[in-house]
Short mmCIF file of N, CA and C in Angstrom, two decimals:
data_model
loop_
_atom_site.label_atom_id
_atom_site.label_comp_id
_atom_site.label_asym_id
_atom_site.label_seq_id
_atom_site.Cartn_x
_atom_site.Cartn_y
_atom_site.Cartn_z
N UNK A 1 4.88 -13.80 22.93
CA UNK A 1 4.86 -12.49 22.31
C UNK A 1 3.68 -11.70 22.90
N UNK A 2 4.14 -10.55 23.31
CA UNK A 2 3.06 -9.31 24.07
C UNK A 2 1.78 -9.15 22.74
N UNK A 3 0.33 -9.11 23.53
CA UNK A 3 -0.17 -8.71 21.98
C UNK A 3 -0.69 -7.32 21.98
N UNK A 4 -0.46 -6.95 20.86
CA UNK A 4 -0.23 -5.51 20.39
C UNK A 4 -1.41 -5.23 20.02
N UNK A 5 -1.20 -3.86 20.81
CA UNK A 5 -2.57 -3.09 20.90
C UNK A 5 -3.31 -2.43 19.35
N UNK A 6 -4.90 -2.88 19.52
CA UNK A 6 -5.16 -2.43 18.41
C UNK A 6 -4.72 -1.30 17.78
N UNK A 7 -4.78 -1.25 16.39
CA UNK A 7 -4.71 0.09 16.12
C UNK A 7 -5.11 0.84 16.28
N UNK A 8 -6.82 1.34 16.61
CA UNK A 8 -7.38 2.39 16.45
C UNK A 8 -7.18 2.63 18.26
N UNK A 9 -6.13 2.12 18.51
CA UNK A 9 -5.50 2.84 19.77
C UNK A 9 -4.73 4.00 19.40
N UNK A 10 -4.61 4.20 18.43
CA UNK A 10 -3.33 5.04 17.68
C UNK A 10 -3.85 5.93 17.15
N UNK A 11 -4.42 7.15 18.13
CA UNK A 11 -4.92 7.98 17.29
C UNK A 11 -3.71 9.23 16.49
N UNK A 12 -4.39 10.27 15.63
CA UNK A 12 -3.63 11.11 15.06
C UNK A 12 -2.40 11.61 16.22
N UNK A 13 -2.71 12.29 17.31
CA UNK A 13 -2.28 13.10 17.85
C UNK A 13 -1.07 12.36 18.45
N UNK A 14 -1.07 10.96 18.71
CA UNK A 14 0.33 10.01 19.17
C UNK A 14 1.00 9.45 17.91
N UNK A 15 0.64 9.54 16.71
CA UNK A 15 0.97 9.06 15.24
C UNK A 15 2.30 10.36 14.62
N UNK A 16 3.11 9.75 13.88
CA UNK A 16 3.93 10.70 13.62
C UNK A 16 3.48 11.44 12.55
N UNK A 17 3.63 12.74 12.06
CA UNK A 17 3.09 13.26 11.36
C UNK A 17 3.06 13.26 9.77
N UNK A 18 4.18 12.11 9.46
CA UNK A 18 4.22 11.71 8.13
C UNK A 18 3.22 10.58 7.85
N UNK A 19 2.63 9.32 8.90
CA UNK A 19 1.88 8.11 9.06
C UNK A 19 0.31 9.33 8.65
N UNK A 20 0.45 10.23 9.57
CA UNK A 20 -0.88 10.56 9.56
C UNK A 20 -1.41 11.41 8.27
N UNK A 21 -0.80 12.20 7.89
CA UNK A 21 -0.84 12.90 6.22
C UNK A 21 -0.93 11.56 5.37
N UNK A 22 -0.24 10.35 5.07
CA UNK A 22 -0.22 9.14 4.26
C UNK A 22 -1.34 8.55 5.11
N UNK A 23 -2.30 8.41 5.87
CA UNK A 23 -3.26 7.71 6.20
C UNK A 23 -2.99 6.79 6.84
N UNK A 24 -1.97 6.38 7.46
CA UNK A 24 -0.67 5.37 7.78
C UNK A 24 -1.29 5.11 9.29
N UNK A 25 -1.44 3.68 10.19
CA UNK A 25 -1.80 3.57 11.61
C UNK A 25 -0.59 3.85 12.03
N UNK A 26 0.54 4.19 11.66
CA UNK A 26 1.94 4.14 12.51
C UNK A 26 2.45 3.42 13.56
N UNK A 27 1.55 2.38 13.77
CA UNK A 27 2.14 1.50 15.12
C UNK A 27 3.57 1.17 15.29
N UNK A 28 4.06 1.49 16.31
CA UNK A 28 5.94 1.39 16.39
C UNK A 28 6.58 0.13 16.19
N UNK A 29 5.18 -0.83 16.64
CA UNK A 29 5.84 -2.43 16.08
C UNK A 29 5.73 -3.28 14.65
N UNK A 30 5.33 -2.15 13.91
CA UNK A 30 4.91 -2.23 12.51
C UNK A 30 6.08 -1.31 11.58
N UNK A 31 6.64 -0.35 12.28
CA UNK A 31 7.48 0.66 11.49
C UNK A 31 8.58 0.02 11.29
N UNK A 32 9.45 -0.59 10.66
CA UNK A 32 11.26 -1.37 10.45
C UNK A 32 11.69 0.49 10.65
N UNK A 33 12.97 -0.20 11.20
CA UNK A 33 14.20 0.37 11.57
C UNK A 33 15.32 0.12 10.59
N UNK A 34 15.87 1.02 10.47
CA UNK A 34 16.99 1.45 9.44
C UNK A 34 18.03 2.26 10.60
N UNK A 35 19.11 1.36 10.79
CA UNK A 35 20.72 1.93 11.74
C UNK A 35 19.94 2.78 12.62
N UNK A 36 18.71 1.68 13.33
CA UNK A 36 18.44 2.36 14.98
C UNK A 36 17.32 3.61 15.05
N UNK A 37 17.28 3.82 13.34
CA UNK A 37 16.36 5.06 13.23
C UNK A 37 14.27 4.52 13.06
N UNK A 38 13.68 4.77 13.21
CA UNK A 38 12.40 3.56 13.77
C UNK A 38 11.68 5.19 12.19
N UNK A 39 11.26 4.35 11.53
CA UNK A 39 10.50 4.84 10.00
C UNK A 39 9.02 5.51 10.25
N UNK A 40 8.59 6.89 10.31
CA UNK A 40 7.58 7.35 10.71
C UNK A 40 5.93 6.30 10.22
N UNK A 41 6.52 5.41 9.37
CA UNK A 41 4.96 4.59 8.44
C UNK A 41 5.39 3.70 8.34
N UNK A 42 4.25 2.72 8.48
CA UNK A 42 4.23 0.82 8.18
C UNK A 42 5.09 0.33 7.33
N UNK A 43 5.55 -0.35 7.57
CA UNK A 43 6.53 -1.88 6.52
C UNK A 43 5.64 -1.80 5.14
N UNK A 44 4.33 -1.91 5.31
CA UNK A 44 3.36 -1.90 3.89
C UNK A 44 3.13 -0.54 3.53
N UNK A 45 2.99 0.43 4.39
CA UNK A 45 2.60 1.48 3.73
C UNK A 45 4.00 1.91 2.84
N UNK A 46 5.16 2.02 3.57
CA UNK A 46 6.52 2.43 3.16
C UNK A 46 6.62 1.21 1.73
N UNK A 47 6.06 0.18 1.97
CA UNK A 47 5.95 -0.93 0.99
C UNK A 47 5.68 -0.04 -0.43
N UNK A 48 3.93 0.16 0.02
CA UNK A 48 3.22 0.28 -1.48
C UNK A 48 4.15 1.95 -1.88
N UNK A 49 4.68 2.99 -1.13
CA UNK A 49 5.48 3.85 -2.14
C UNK A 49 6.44 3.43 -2.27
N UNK A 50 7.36 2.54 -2.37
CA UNK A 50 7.98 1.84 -2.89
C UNK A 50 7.24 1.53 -4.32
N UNK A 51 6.56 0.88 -4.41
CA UNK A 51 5.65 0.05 -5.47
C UNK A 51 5.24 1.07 -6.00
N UNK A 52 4.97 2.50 -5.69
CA UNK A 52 4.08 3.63 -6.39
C UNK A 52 5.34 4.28 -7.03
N UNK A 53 6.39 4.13 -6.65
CA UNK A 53 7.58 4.67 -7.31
C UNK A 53 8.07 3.36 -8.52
N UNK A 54 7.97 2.54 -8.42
CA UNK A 54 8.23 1.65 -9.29
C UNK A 54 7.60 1.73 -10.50
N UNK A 55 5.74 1.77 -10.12
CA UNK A 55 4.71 1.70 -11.32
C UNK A 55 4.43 3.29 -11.84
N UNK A 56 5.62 4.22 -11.62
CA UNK A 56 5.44 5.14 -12.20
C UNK A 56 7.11 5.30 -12.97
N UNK A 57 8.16 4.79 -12.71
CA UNK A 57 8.75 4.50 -13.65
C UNK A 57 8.58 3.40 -14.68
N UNK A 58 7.45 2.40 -14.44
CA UNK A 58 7.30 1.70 -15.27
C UNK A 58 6.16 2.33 -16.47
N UNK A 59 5.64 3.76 -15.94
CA UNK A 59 4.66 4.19 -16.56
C UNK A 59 5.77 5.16 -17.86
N UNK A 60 6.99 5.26 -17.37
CA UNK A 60 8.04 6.46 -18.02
C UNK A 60 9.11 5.56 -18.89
N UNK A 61 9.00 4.26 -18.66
CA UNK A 61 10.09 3.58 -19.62
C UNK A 61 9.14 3.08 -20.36
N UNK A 62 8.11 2.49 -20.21
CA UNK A 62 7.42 2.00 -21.19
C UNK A 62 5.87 2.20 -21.77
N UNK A 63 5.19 3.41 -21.18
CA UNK A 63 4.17 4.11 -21.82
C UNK A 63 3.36 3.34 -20.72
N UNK A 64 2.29 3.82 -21.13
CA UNK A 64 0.73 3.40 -20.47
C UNK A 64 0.84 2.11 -20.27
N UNK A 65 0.14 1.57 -19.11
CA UNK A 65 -0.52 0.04 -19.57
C UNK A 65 -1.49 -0.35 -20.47
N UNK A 66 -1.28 -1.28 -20.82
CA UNK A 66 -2.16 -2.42 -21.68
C UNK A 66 -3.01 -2.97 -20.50
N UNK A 67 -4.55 -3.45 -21.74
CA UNK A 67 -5.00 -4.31 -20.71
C UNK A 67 -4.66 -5.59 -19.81
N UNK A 68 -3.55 -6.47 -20.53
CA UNK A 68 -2.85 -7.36 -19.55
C UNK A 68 -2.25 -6.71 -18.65
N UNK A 69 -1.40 -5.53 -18.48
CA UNK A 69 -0.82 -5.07 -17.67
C UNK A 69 -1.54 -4.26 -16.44
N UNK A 70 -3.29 -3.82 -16.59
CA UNK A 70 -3.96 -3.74 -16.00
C UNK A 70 -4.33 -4.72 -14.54
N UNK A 71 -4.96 -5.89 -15.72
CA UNK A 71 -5.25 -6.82 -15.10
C UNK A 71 -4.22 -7.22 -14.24
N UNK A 72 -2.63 -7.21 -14.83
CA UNK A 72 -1.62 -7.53 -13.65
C UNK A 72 -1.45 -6.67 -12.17
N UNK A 73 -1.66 -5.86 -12.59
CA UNK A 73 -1.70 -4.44 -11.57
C UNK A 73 -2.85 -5.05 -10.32
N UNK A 74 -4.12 -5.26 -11.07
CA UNK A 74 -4.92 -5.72 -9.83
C UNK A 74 -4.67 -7.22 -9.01
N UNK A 75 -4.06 -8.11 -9.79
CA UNK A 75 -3.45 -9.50 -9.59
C UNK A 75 -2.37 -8.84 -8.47
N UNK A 76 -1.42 -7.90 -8.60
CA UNK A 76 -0.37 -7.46 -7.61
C UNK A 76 -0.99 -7.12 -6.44
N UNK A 77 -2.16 -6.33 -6.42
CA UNK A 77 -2.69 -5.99 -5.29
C UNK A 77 -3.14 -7.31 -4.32
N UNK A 78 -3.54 -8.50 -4.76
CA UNK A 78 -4.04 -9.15 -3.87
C UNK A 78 -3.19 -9.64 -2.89
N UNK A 79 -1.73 -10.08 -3.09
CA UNK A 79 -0.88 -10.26 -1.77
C UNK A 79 -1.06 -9.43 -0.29
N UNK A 80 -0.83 -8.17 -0.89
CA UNK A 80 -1.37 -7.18 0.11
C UNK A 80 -2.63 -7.36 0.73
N UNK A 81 -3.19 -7.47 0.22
CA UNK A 81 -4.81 -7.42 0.78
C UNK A 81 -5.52 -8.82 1.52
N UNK A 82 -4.46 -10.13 0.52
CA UNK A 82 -4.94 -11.47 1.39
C UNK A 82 -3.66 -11.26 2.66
N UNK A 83 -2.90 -10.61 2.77
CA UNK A 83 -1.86 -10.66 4.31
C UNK A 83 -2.63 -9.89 5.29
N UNK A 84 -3.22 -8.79 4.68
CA UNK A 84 -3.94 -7.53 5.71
C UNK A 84 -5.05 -8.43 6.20
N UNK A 85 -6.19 -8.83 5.71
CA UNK A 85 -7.11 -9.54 5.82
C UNK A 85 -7.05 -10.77 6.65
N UNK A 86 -6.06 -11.50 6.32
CA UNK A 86 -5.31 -12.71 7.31
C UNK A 86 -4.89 -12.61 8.91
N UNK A 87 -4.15 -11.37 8.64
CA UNK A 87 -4.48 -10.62 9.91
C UNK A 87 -4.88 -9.82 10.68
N UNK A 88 -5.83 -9.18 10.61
CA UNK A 88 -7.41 -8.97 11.04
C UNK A 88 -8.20 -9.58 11.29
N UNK A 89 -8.71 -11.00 10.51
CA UNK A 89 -9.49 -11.75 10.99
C UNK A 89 -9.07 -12.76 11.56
N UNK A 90 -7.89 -13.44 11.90
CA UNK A 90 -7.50 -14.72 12.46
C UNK A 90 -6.17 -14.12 13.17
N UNK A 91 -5.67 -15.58 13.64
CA UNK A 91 -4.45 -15.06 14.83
C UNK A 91 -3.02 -15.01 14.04
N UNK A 92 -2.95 -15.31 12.74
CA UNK A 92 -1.96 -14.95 12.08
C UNK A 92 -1.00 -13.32 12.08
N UNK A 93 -0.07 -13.69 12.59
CA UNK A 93 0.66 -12.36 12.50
C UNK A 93 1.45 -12.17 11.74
N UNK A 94 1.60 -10.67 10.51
CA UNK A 94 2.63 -11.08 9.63
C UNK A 94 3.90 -10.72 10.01
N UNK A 95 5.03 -10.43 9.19
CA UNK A 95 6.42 -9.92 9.88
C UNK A 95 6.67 -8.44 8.79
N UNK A 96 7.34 -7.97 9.73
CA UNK A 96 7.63 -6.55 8.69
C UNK A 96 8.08 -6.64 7.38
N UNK A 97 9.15 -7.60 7.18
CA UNK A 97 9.76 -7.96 5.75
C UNK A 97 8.86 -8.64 4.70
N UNK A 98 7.37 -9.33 5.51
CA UNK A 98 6.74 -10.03 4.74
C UNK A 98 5.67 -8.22 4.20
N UNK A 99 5.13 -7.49 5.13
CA UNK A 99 4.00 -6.16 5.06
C UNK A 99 4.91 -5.55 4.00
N UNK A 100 6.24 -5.44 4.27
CA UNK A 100 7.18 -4.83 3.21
C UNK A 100 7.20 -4.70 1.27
N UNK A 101 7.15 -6.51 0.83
CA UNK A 101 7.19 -7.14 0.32
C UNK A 101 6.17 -7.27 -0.56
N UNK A 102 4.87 -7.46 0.23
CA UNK A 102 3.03 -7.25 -0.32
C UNK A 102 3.21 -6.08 -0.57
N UNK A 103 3.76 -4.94 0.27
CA UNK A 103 3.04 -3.88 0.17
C UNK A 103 3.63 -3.30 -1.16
N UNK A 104 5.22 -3.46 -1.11
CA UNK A 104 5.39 -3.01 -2.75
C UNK A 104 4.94 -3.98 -3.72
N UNK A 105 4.42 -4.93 -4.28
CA UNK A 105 4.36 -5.70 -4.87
C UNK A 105 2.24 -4.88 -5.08
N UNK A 106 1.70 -4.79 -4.33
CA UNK A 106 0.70 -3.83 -4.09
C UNK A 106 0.28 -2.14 -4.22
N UNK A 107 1.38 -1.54 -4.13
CA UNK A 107 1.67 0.01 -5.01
C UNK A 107 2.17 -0.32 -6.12
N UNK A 108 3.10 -0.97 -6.88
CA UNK A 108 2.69 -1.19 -8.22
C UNK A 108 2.36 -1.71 -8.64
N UNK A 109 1.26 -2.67 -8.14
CA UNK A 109 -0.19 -2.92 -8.74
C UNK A 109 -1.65 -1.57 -8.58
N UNK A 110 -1.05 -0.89 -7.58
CA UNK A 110 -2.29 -0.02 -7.50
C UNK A 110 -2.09 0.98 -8.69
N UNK A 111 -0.55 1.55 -8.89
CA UNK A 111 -0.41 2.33 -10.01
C UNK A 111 -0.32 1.45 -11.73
N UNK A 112 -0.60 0.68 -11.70
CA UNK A 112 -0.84 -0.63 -12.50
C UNK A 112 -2.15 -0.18 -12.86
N UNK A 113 -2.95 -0.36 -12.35
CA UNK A 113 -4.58 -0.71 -12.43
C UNK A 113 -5.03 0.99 -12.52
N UNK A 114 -4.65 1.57 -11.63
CA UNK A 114 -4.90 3.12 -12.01
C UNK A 114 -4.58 3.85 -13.51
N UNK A 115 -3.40 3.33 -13.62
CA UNK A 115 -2.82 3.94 -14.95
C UNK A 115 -3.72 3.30 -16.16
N UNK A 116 -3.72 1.74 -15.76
CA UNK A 116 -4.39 1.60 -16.85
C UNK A 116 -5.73 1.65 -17.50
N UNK A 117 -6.30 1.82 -16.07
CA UNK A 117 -8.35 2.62 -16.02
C UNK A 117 -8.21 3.62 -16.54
N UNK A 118 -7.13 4.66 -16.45
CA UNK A 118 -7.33 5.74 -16.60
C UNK A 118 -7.30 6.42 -18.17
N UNK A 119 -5.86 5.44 -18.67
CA UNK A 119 -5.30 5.43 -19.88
C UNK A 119 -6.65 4.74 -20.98
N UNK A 120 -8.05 3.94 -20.48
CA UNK A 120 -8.89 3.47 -21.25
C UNK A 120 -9.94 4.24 -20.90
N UNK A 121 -10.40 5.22 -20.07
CA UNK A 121 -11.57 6.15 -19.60
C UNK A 121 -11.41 7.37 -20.50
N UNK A 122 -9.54 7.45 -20.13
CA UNK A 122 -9.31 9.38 -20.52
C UNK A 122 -10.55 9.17 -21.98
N UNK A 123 -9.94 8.92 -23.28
CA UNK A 123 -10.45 8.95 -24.42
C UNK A 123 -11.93 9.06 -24.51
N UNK A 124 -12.87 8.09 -23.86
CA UNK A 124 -14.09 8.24 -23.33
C UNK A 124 -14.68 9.38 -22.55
N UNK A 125 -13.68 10.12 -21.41
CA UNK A 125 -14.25 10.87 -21.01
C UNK A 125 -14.02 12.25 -21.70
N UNK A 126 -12.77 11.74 -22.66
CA UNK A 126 -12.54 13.47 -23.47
C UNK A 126 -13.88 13.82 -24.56
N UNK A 127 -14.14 12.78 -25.55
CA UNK A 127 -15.31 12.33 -26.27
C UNK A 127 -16.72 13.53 -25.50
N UNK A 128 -16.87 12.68 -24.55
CA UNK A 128 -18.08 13.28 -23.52
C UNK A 128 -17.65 14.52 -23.51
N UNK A 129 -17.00 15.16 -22.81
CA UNK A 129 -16.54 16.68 -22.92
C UNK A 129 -16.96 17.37 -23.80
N UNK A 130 -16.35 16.49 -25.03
CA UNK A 130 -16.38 17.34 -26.50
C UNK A 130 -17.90 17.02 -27.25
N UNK A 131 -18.47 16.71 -26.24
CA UNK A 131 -20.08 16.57 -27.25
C UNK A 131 -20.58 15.40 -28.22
N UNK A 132 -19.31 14.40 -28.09
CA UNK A 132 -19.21 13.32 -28.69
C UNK A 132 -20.40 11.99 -28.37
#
């Protein structure tokens, strides 16, 4: 297998313009294909909105998170982050279906853990506002 050029070979101006607005490296051997059509953003990035669309209907069927459901949110994130990490520092390479997989399993954990910081701050920070 050819090895693939770092990312920060990939600057904005060769990046498609949806990778680069989402913060996305866009590398072409990272993007899955759908009937021949090659996806402007990563297997993980396309992953976690996947996962950000999930943990925001999970925010609309069943209210805020709880603190277990917090804590799950950040538990979701770590797949993502031990695959990214795995490969960056060692010769492990992952596969698109696996970046796919973390990465949604990782957007709704990020909207997990967001919702539910936020849903235990708001009250605290309204308090403060109000002179409380």
């Amino acid at each position: 297998m050819p090895e693939r050029p770092p990312i920060v070979a990939f600057p904005p101006r060769l990046r498609p313009r949806a990778a680069v607005v989402l913060g996305c490296h866009g590398n072409p051997d990272r993007c899955p294909t759908l009937a021949g059509r090659r996806a402007p953003i990563c297997a993980r990035c396309l992953g976690f909105l996947v996962g950000n669309v999930a943990g925001l209907a999970s925010f609309l069927l069943l209210g805020l998170p709880t603190l277990g459901w917090t804590l799950a949110g950040a538990a979701l994130l770590v797949p993502a982050l031990a695959d990214a990490l795995l490969q960056a520092t060692t010769r492990y390479r992952s596969t698109n279906p696996r970046r796919l997989a973390t990465g949604a399993l990782g957007g709704a954990g990020q909207l997990l853990l967001l919702g539910g910081l936020l849903a235990h701050a708001a009250p605290r920070v309204a308090m403060l506002i109000a002179g409380g």
